[in-house]
Amino acid sequence: MNDKNQIAEAIHRIKSELGGRARLLGATKTVPPETINFAISQGLDLIGENRVNELLEKYEYIDRSKTELHFIGALQTNKVKYIIDKVDMIQSVDRVSLADEIERLAKKRGIIMPVLAEINIGKEETKSGVFPEQAREFCDYISSLPHLSLRGLMAIPPKSEKIGGNREYFCEMRKIFIDISSKNVDNSIMDILSLGMSDDYLDAVAEGSNLVRVGSSIFGKRAYPQPEVNK
């Protein structure tokens, strides 16, 4: 884990690199609340948590007055109820059953939940999300749900050891995003294309991403727990 000076420097450097072209989301999995709050004090106004249990443990200790809190991980349908009133956006809507459960609980709460549709741009069996050819139909379905507001798309492409190796996936995502945005679908704003993480966020922004998720480049390398399994 980086120290405070390194965290502050990283936030300011990355924001300078982005140059206003994209918003910076700090991926805070395994990061303790006091470190998150320091990062927020340095201008990190958007954070994302990957795991429901960890989010709930940290929730009361995070200075949410100065930041937005998004859920960015794989979300089990039976855990939506725990975060529906705690997050500003769910970025990882990857299937119809999850969209339906968010709709049910958002209606019950009398709220509208902003969401991103997750696209499995590399068609990887180990990753969630709909395939690119299903993106339009999936977005139409999300937009038909009155208590969801479709704000855009997100994707995590296959890992590449080659510099610039994911640009083709980012380019394809931009084309899908533009195509769906141009349809002016009801109940959607479509202003977010979330691509790029610590290893490739500049390539992602060059290809049109306007929201990047950065964890290790801000907070340092971390030991990650096993992901929760969708049900």
Short mmCIF file of C-alpha atoms in Angstrom, two decimals:
data_model
loop_
_atom_site.label_atom_id
_atom_site.label_comp_id
_atom_site.label_asym_id
_atom_site.label_seq_id
_atom_site.Cartn_x
_atom_site.Cartn_y
_atom_site.Cartn_z
CA MET A 1 0.00 0.00 0.00
CA ASN A 2 1.37 3.41 -0.93
CA ASP A 3 1.93 6.04 1.75
CA LYS A 4 -0.01 9.31 1.84
CA ASN A 5 2.53 11.28 -0.13
CA GLN A 6 2.53 8.68 -2.90
CA ILE A 7 -1.28 8.58 -2.97
CA ALA A 8 -1.56 12.37 -3.19
CA GLU A 9 1.06 12.54 -5.94
CA ALA A 10 -0.62 9.76 -7.90
CA ILE A 11 -4.05 11.40 -7.81
CA HIS A 12 -2.69 14.75 -8.96
CA ARG A 13 -0.52 13.15 -11.66
CA ILE A 14 -3.28 10.98 -13.10
CA LYS A 15 -5.77 13.84 -13.13
CA SER A 16 -3.19 15.95 -14.95
CA GLU A 17 -2.65 13.15 -17.49
CA LEU A 18 -6.39 12.86 -18.05
CA GLY A 19 -6.56 16.59 -18.66
CA GLY A 20 -10.30 16.75 -18.14
CA ARG A 21 -10.98 14.20 -20.88
CA ALA A 22 -12.10 11.53 -18.40
CA ARG A 23 -13.19 11.29 -14.81
CA LEU A 24 -11.02 9.38 -12.36
CA LEU A 25 -12.60 6.66 -10.23
CA GLY A 26 -10.47 5.31 -7.41
CA ALA A 27 -10.97 1.56 -7.07
CA THR A 28 -10.78 1.11 -3.29
CA LYS A 29 -11.00 -2.66 -2.84
CA THR A 30 -9.00 -3.62 0.30
CA VAL A 31 -8.20 0.04 1.02
CA PRO A 32 -9.05 1.05 4.62
CA PRO A 33 -11.49 3.94 5.22
CA GLU A 34 -8.86 6.27 6.66
CA THR A 35 -6.78 5.93 3.49
CA ILE A 36 -9.87 6.41 1.32
CA ASN A 37 -10.75 9.57 3.23
CA PHE A 38 -7.24 10.92 2.72
CA ALA A 39 -7.55 10.28 -1.01
CA ILE A 40 -10.90 12.07 -1.00
CA SER A 41 -9.24 15.05 0.72
CA GLN A 42 -6.81 15.13 -2.21
CA GLY A 43 -9.61 15.53 -4.73
CA LEU A 44 -10.70 11.96 -5.42
CA ASP A 45 -14.41 12.67 -5.82
CA LEU A 46 -15.43 9.26 -7.15
CA ILE A 47 -14.68 5.87 -5.58
CA GLY A 48 -15.77 2.35 -6.44
CA GLU A 49 -16.14 -0.75 -4.30
CA ASN A 50 -16.12 -4.29 -5.72
CA ARG A 51 -17.54 -6.37 -2.89
CA VAL A 52 -20.81 -5.91 -1.03
CA ASN A 53 -19.53 -7.08 2.35
CA GLU A 54 -16.53 -4.79 2.22
CA LEU A 55 -18.65 -1.84 1.14
CA LEU A 56 -20.98 -2.38 4.08
CA GLU A 57 -18.07 -2.61 6.52
CA LYS A 58 -16.59 0.69 5.31
CA TYR A 59 -19.77 2.60 4.56
CA GLU A 60 -20.23 4.54 7.79
CA TYR A 61 -16.55 5.51 7.91
CA ILE A 62 -16.18 7.01 4.43
CA ASP A 63 -16.59 10.77 3.97
CA ARG A 64 -19.39 10.53 1.45
CA SER A 65 -20.08 14.28 1.53
CA LYS A 66 -17.18 14.86 -0.85
CA THR A 67 -17.32 11.83 -3.09
CA GLU A 68 -19.64 9.61 -5.09
CA LEU A 69 -19.72 5.92 -4.23
CA HIS A 70 -20.27 3.45 -7.07
CA PHE A 71 -20.51 -0.33 -7.00
CA ILE A 72 -18.17 -1.67 -9.66
CA GLY A 73 -17.86 -5.41 -9.00
CA ALA A 74 -19.78 -8.56 -9.83
CA LEU A 75 -23.07 -8.24 -7.98
CA GLN A 76 -25.08 -11.19 -6.76
CA THR A 77 -28.80 -10.69 -7.28
CA ASN A 78 -29.53 -11.58 -3.65
CA LYS A 79 -27.19 -8.84 -2.41
CA VAL A 80 -28.72 -5.91 -4.28
CA LYS A 81 -30.92 -5.20 -1.27
CA TYR A 82 -27.89 -4.36 0.85
CA ILE A 83 -26.58 -1.59 -1.41
CA ILE A 84 -29.63 -0.23 -3.24
CA ASP A 85 -29.84 2.77 -0.90
CA LYS A 86 -26.10 3.22 -0.39
CA VAL A 87 -24.54 3.73 -3.80
CA ASP A 88 -24.85 6.49 -6.38
CA MET A 89 -24.49 4.10 -9.31
CA ILE A 90 -24.22 0.39 -10.07
CA GLN A 91 -21.68 0.07 -12.87
CA SER A 92 -21.78 -3.67 -13.38
CA VAL A 93 -25.25 -4.59 -14.64
CA ASP A 94 -24.38 -7.70 -16.60
CA ARG A 95 -27.61 -9.67 -16.98
CA VAL A 96 -31.38 -9.32 -17.16
CA SER A 97 -32.03 -10.94 -13.78
CA LEU A 98 -29.82 -8.37 -12.05
CA ALA A 99 -31.52 -5.48 -13.85
CA ASP A 100 -34.90 -6.88 -12.79
CA GLU A 101 -33.88 -7.08 -9.14
CA ILE A 102 -32.49 -3.55 -9.13
CA GLU A 103 -35.76 -2.39 -10.69
CA ARG A 104 -37.83 -4.21 -8.07
CA LEU A 105 -35.92 -2.79 -5.13
CA ALA A 106 -35.54 0.72 -6.59
CA LYS A 107 -39.30 0.83 -7.12
CA LYS A 108 -39.83 -0.29 -3.53
CA ARG A 109 -37.53 2.49 -2.32
CA GLY A 110 -39.02 5.09 -4.62
CA ILE A 111 -35.69 5.86 -6.28
CA ILE A 112 -34.15 5.74 -9.74
CA MET A 113 -30.81 3.93 -9.86
CA PRO A 114 -28.23 5.03 -12.46
CA VAL A 115 -26.52 2.02 -14.03
CA LEU A 116 -23.99 1.03 -16.67
CA ALA A 117 -24.47 -1.99 -18.90
CA GLU A 118 -21.50 -4.35 -18.77
CA ILE A 119 -20.25 -5.62 -22.12
CA ASN A 120 -18.03 -8.71 -22.35
CA ILE A 121 -16.04 -7.20 -25.17
CA GLY A 122 -13.55 -10.07 -25.36
CA LYS A 123 -16.24 -12.78 -25.15
CA GLU A 124 -14.35 -14.41 -22.30
CA GLU A 125 -16.02 -17.30 -20.53
CA THR A 126 -14.57 -16.23 -17.18
CA LYS A 127 -16.04 -12.72 -17.36
CA SER A 128 -19.56 -11.45 -16.93
CA GLY A 129 -21.44 -9.12 -19.24
CA VAL A 130 -23.35 -9.49 -22.48
CA PHE A 131 -21.56 -10.11 -25.76
CA PRO A 132 -21.18 -7.13 -28.13
CA GLU A 133 -23.87 -8.36 -30.50
CA GLN A 134 -26.34 -8.43 -27.58
CA ALA A 135 -25.50 -4.93 -26.35
CA ARG A 136 -28.27 -3.05 -28.14
CA GLU A 137 -30.99 -5.48 -27.05
CA PHE A 138 -29.72 -5.47 -23.46
CA CYS A 139 -29.60 -1.68 -23.33
CA ASP A 140 -33.13 -1.48 -24.74
CA TYR A 141 -34.28 -3.80 -21.97
CA ILE A 142 -32.60 -1.78 -19.22
CA SER A 143 -34.12 1.37 -20.66
CA SER A 144 -37.58 -0.21 -20.44
CA LEU A 145 -37.29 -0.41 -16.66
CA PRO A 146 -38.67 2.83 -15.17
CA HIS A 147 -36.57 2.80 -12.00
CA LEU A 148 -33.26 2.34 -13.79
CA SER A 149 -31.47 5.12 -15.65
CA LEU A 150 -29.06 3.80 -18.26
CA ARG A 151 -26.03 6.09 -18.15
CA GLY A 152 -23.71 4.20 -20.45
CA LEU A 153 -21.47 1.19 -20.94
CA MET A 154 -18.48 -0.40 -19.25
CA ALA A 155 -16.11 -3.18 -20.17
CA ILE A 156 -12.93 -4.86 -18.98
CA PRO A 157 -11.08 -6.27 -21.99
CA PRO A 158 -8.81 -9.32 -21.91
CA LYS A 159 -5.46 -8.88 -20.20
CA SER A 160 -2.68 -8.01 -22.59
CA GLU A 161 1.06 -8.10 -21.98
CA LYS A 162 1.58 -5.92 -25.04
CA ILE A 163 1.61 -2.13 -24.73
CA GLY A 164 -1.50 -0.84 -26.48
CA GLY A 165 -2.80 -4.38 -26.82
CA ASN A 166 -6.33 -3.46 -25.73
CA ARG A 167 -6.86 -0.51 -28.03
CA GLU A 168 -8.80 -2.64 -30.52
CA TYR A 169 -11.28 -3.56 -27.78
CA PHE A 170 -11.55 0.04 -26.63
CA CYS A 171 -12.17 1.11 -30.22
CA GLU A 172 -14.90 -1.52 -30.64
CA MET A 173 -16.52 -0.38 -27.40
CA ARG A 174 -16.53 3.21 -28.60
CA LYS A 175 -18.32 2.15 -31.79
CA ILE A 176 -20.94 0.24 -29.78
CA PHE A 177 -21.36 3.21 -27.45
CA ILE A 178 -21.82 5.67 -30.31
CA ASP A 179 -24.28 3.36 -32.06
CA ILE A 180 -26.48 2.93 -28.99
CA SER A 181 -26.21 6.60 -27.99
CA SER A 182 -27.34 7.70 -31.45
CA LYS A 183 -30.66 5.86 -31.03
CA ASN A 184 -31.80 8.27 -28.29
CA VAL A 185 -33.38 5.45 -26.31
CA ASP A 186 -35.99 6.51 -23.77
CA ASN A 187 -34.98 6.50 -20.09
CA SER A 188 -31.28 6.68 -20.94
CA ILE A 189 -28.69 9.43 -20.90
CA MET A 190 -25.72 7.48 -22.28
CA ASP A 191 -23.00 9.89 -21.22
CA ILE A 192 -20.50 7.43 -19.70
CA LEU A 193 -18.11 5.06 -21.43
CA SER A 194 -16.10 3.39 -18.67
CA LEU A 195 -12.94 1.74 -19.99
CA GLY A 196 -9.38 1.51 -18.77
CA MET A 197 -7.64 0.65 -15.51
CA SER A 198 -4.18 1.19 -14.04
CA ASP A 199 -2.28 -0.49 -16.89
CA ASP A 200 -4.12 1.00 -19.84
CA TYR A 201 -6.19 4.04 -18.86
CA LEU A 202 -4.38 6.42 -21.21
CA ASP A 203 -5.00 4.11 -24.18
CA ALA A 204 -8.65 3.86 -23.13
CA VAL A 205 -9.04 7.64 -22.97
CA ALA A 206 -7.36 8.01 -26.36
CA GLU A 207 -10.06 5.70 -27.76
CA GLY A 208 -12.95 7.57 -26.15
CA SER A 209 -13.31 6.44 -22.54
CA ASN A 210 -14.51 9.23 -20.25
CA LEU A 211 -14.34 7.33 -16.96
CA VAL A 212 -11.33 5.28 -15.86
CA ARG A 213 -11.00 2.96 -12.85
CA VAL A 214 -7.62 3.18 -11.20
CA GLY A 215 -6.63 1.18 -8.13
CA SER A 216 -3.01 0.07 -7.87
CA SER A 217 -1.62 3.16 -9.60
CA ILE A 218 -3.09 5.22 -6.74
CA PHE A 219 -3.01 2.94 -3.73
CA GLY A 220 -0.22 0.51 -4.65
CA LYS A 221 -0.27 -3.23 -5.15
CA ARG A 222 -2.72 -5.11 -2.95
CA ALA A 223 -3.57 -8.71 -2.09
CA TYR A 224 -7.06 -9.29 -3.42
CA PRO A 225 -9.62 -11.70 -1.94
CA GLN A 226 -11.45 -14.14 -4.16
CA PRO A 227 -14.39 -12.59 -6.09
CA GLU A 228 -17.96 -13.17 -5.04
CA VAL A 229 -19.87 -15.59 -7.25
CA ASN A 230 -23.00 -14.50 -9.13
CA LYS A 231 -26.25 -16.19 -8.13
#
